[in-house]
Amino acid sequence: MSVKTEDVIQFVIHESRLLDECKYEEWLNLFLDEGVYWMPLDFGQTEEKLTTSLLYEDKLLLKTRVLRYANERTYSQIPKSRCQHLLQVPTVDFMDAKANDFRVYTPFHYVEHRRDETQNFNGWMRHALQIKEGELKIKQKRVDLINCDAPHHNIQLFI
């Protein structure tokens, strides 16, 4: 598969749309089996495994959360949370087809709503993508919040 800059940009936009439309199983399928979703606790944090993070979830944990959202007995999700991503145009920072390495940077505003509570999050997403079986997949999604080190309520969905 020959990957163009536009393909990578559209992938990131499509990923956010799946989340906004609550298509969590389709979203989960965008991850490689070894894919990771990471939300650092500290601004500029470089270590993901030996330090505390807001979230650090492999595909098994992501799948567990997706299954929990879908379960009718998940009372903390009655009614279900909803979200909306407002993305700045993604910037492709690096593309190396031979190394199968594609990197994307996307500033965002994100709103999560449930009942009478709305939470706003702002920051930057960084995607590390690879091609597997002819499709772009997420190796790592890193979400850096502007206020990562502030106290937060429960983040119910995926930014």
mmCIF file of C-alpha atoms in Angstrom:
data_model
loop_
_atom_site.group_PDB
_atom_site.id
_atom_site.type_symbol
_atom_site.label_atom_id
_atom_site.label_comp_id
_atom_site.label_asym_id
_atom_site.label_seq_id
_atom_site.Cartn_x
_atom_site.Cartn_y
_atom_site.Cartn_z
ATOM 1 C CA MET A 1 0.000 0.000 0.000
ATOM 2 C CA SER A 2 1.307 3.404 -0.964
ATOM 3 C CA VAL A 3 0.460 5.936 1.741
ATOM 4 C CA LYS A 4 0.016 9.604 0.938
ATOM 5 C CA THR A 5 -0.070 12.500 3.383
ATOM 6 C CA GLU A 6 -3.812 12.879 2.777
ATOM 7 C CA ASP A 7 -4.393 9.207 3.707
ATOM 8 C CA VAL A 8 -2.754 9.743 7.089
ATOM 9 C CA ILE A 9 -4.711 12.943 7.741
ATOM 10 C CA GLN A 10 -8.009 11.287 6.804
ATOM 11 C CA PHE A 11 -7.194 8.345 9.079
ATOM 12 C CA VAL A 12 -6.959 10.645 12.134
ATOM 13 C CA ILE A 13 -10.174 12.457 11.199
ATOM 14 C CA HIS A 14 -11.954 9.133 10.666
ATOM 15 C CA GLU A 15 -10.730 7.836 14.036
ATOM 16 C CA SER A 16 -12.220 10.844 15.870
ATOM 17 C CA ARG A 17 -15.468 10.510 13.975
ATOM 18 C CA LEU A 18 -15.827 6.873 15.037
ATOM 19 C CA LEU A 19 -15.508 7.994 18.662
ATOM 20 C CA ASP A 20 -17.997 10.845 18.197
ATOM 21 C CA GLU A 21 -20.471 8.386 16.673
ATOM 22 C CA CYS A 22 -19.946 5.860 19.516
ATOM 23 C CA LYS A 23 -18.613 3.209 17.126
ATOM 24 C CA TYR A 24 -16.183 1.880 19.694
ATOM 25 C CA GLU A 25 -15.658 -1.605 18.254
ATOM 26 C CA GLU A 26 -14.812 -0.141 14.843
ATOM 27 C CA TRP A 27 -12.493 2.305 16.620
ATOM 28 C CA LEU A 28 -10.805 -0.518 18.521
ATOM 29 C CA ASN A 29 -10.136 -2.277 15.217
ATOM 30 C CA LEU A 30 -7.963 0.678 14.191
ATOM 31 C CA PHE A 31 -5.353 -0.444 16.741
ATOM 32 C CA LEU A 32 -2.618 -2.970 16.133
ATOM 33 C CA ASP A 33 -2.723 -5.938 18.500
ATOM 34 C CA GLU A 34 0.248 -4.363 20.298
ATOM 35 C CA GLY A 35 -1.270 -0.876 20.047
ATOM 36 C CA VAL A 36 -1.283 1.449 23.050
ATOM 37 C CA TYR A 37 -3.400 4.436 24.119
ATOM 38 C CA TRP A 38 -1.394 6.751 26.378
ATOM 39 C CA MET A 39 -2.343 9.926 28.239
ATOM 40 C CA PRO A 40 0.654 11.284 30.218
ATOM 41 C CA LEU A 41 0.192 12.762 33.672
ATOM 42 C CA ASP A 42 3.000 15.311 33.358
ATOM 43 C CA PHE A 43 3.606 17.908 30.664
ATOM 44 C CA GLY A 44 6.426 16.745 28.399
ATOM 45 C CA GLN A 45 6.501 13.275 29.969
ATOM 46 C CA THR A 46 8.721 10.907 27.985
ATOM 47 C CA GLU A 47 8.493 7.713 30.024
ATOM 48 C CA GLU A 48 5.290 5.750 29.627
ATOM 49 C CA LYS A 49 5.799 2.522 31.554
ATOM 50 C CA LEU A 50 7.847 3.406 34.639
ATOM 51 C CA THR A 51 5.904 6.514 35.646
ATOM 52 C CA THR A 52 2.293 7.290 36.461
ATOM 53 C CA SER A 53 0.002 8.314 33.607
ATOM 54 C CA LEU A 54 -3.619 9.407 33.394
ATOM 55 C CA LEU A 55 -4.152 6.427 31.079
ATOM 56 C CA TYR A 56 -1.878 3.770 29.686
ATOM 57 C CA GLU A 57 -3.926 1.033 28.082
ATOM 58 C CA ASP A 58 -2.992 -1.770 25.755
ATOM 59 C CA LYS A 59 -5.516 -3.282 23.362
ATOM 60 C CA LEU A 60 -6.804 -5.748 25.978
ATOM 61 C CA LEU A 61 -7.660 -2.925 28.395
ATOM 62 C CA LEU A 62 -9.178 -0.864 25.597
ATOM 63 C CA LYS A 63 -11.329 -3.834 24.610
ATOM 64 C CA THR A 64 -12.432 -4.264 28.235
ATOM 65 C CA ARG A 65 -13.555 -0.630 28.342
ATOM 66 C CA VAL A 66 -15.380 -0.936 25.024
ATOM 67 C CA LEU A 67 -17.222 -4.009 26.325
ATOM 68 C CA ARG A 68 -18.093 -2.154 29.547
ATOM 69 C CA TYR A 69 -19.604 0.755 27.592
ATOM 70 C CA ALA A 70 -21.750 -1.660 25.597
ATOM 71 C CA ASN A 71 -23.020 -3.530 28.672
ATOM 72 C CA GLU A 72 -26.564 -2.658 29.758
ATOM 73 C CA ARG A 73 -25.557 -3.095 33.408
ATOM 74 C CA THR A 74 -22.952 -0.351 33.305
ATOM 75 C CA TYR A 75 -25.104 1.964 35.389
ATOM 76 C CA SER A 76 -22.512 4.738 35.372
ATOM 77 C CA GLN A 77 -23.283 4.983 31.665
ATOM 78 C CA ILE A 78 -27.067 5.372 31.883
ATOM 79 C CA PRO A 79 -27.602 7.566 30.005
ATOM 80 C CA LYS A 80 -24.532 7.047 27.835
ATOM 81 C CA SER A 81 -21.829 9.679 27.671
ATOM 82 C CA ARG A 82 -21.448 11.520 24.389
ATOM 83 C CA CYS A 83 -18.470 13.333 22.957
ATOM 84 C CA GLN A 84 -17.323 15.621 20.195
ATOM 85 C CA HIS A 85 -13.847 16.194 18.827
ATOM 86 C CA LEU A 86 -12.945 19.487 17.215
ATOM 87 C CA LEU A 87 -9.658 18.938 15.420
ATOM 88 C CA GLN A 88 -7.190 21.334 13.951
ATOM 89 C CA VAL A 89 -5.932 19.996 10.622
ATOM 90 C CA PRO A 90 -3.593 17.091 11.435
ATOM 91 C CA THR A 91 0.057 17.630 10.550
ATOM 92 C CA VAL A 92 2.063 14.696 9.248
ATOM 93 C CA ASP A 93 5.384 15.006 11.065
ATOM 94 C CA PHE A 94 7.113 11.944 9.647
ATOM 95 C CA MET A 95 6.529 9.382 6.931
ATOM 96 C CA ASP A 96 8.883 6.500 6.203
ATOM 97 C CA ALA A 97 7.186 3.811 4.134
ATOM 98 C CA LYS A 98 10.261 1.545 4.196
ATOM 99 C CA ALA A 99 10.338 1.608 8.010
ATOM 100 C CA ASN A 100 6.518 1.411 8.126
ATOM 101 C CA ASP A 101 6.417 4.466 10.389
ATOM 102 C CA PHE A 102 3.966 7.353 10.058
ATOM 103 C CA ARG A 103 3.666 10.108 12.701
ATOM 104 C CA VAL A 104 0.842 12.650 13.012
ATOM 105 C CA TYR A 105 0.304 15.640 15.319
ATOM 106 C CA THR A 106 -3.208 17.032 15.887
ATOM 107 C CA PRO A 107 -4.254 19.847 18.259
ATOM 108 C CA PHE A 108 -7.803 19.334 19.518
ATOM 109 C CA HIS A 109 -10.695 20.530 21.645
ATOM 110 C CA TYR A 110 -12.795 17.727 23.084
ATOM 111 C CA VAL A 111 -16.144 17.848 24.861
ATOM 112 C CA GLU A 112 -17.620 14.998 26.875
ATOM 113 C CA HIS A 113 -21.191 15.195 28.107
ATOM 114 C CA ARG A 114 -23.369 13.042 30.345
ATOM 115 C CA ARG A 115 -26.576 14.068 32.118
ATOM 116 C CA ASP A 116 -26.051 17.682 33.190
ATOM 117 C CA GLU A 117 -22.255 17.625 33.249
ATOM 118 C CA THR A 118 -19.998 18.729 30.419
ATOM 119 C CA GLN A 119 -16.230 18.451 30.543
ATOM 120 C CA ASN A 120 -13.856 20.186 28.151
ATOM 121 C CA PHE A 121 -10.377 18.947 27.349
ATOM 122 C CA ASN A 122 -7.779 20.602 25.157
ATOM 123 C CA GLY A 123 -4.444 19.375 23.980
ATOM 124 C CA TRP A 124 -2.555 17.491 21.315
ATOM 125 C CA MET A 125 -2.868 14.008 19.890
ATOM 126 C CA ARG A 126 0.150 12.234 18.496
ATOM 127 C CA HIS A 127 -0.429 9.117 16.454
ATOM 128 C CA ALA A 128 2.234 6.581 15.536
ATOM 129 C CA LEU A 129 0.801 4.545 12.682
ATOM 130 C CA GLN A 130 1.866 1.464 10.742
ATOM 131 C CA ILE A 131 0.493 -0.407 7.779
ATOM 132 C CA LYS A 132 -0.749 -3.916 8.496
ATOM 133 C CA GLU A 133 -2.493 -6.035 5.895
ATOM 134 C CA GLY A 134 -2.835 -3.028 3.611
ATOM 135 C CA GLU A 135 -4.433 -0.707 6.184
ATOM 136 C CA LEU A 136 -3.167 2.033 8.470
ATOM 137 C CA LYS A 137 -3.312 0.994 12.127
ATOM 138 C CA ILE A 138 -2.504 2.723 15.418
ATOM 139 C CA LYS A 139 0.706 1.612 17.098
ATOM 140 C CA GLN A 140 0.407 4.343 19.711
ATOM 141 C CA LYS A 141 -2.037 7.145 20.349
ATOM 142 C CA ARG A 142 -0.672 9.703 22.776
ATOM 143 C CA VAL A 143 -3.027 12.362 24.128
ATOM 144 C CA ASP A 144 -1.350 15.290 25.891
ATOM 145 C CA LEU A 145 -3.792 17.488 27.792
ATOM 146 C CA ILE A 146 -2.875 21.123 28.339
ATOM 147 C CA ASN A 147 -3.863 20.705 31.989
ATOM 148 C CA CYS A 148 -2.627 17.125 32.371
ATOM 149 C CA ASP A 149 -1.341 17.769 35.879
ATOM 150 C CA ALA A 150 -4.644 19.254 37.155
ATOM 151 C CA PRO A 151 -7.268 17.231 39.027
ATOM 152 C CA HIS A 152 -9.822 15.690 36.662
ATOM 153 C CA HIS A 153 -13.230 14.073 37.024
ATOM 154 C CA ASN A 154 -13.576 10.652 35.485
ATOM 155 C CA ILE A 155 -12.824 10.689 31.781
ATOM 156 C CA GLN A 156 -15.481 8.233 30.593
ATOM 157 C CA LEU A 157 -14.735 8.030 26.873
ATOM 158 C CA PHE A 158 -11.678 8.079 24.634
ATOM 159 C CA ILE A 159 -10.248 11.412 23.587
#
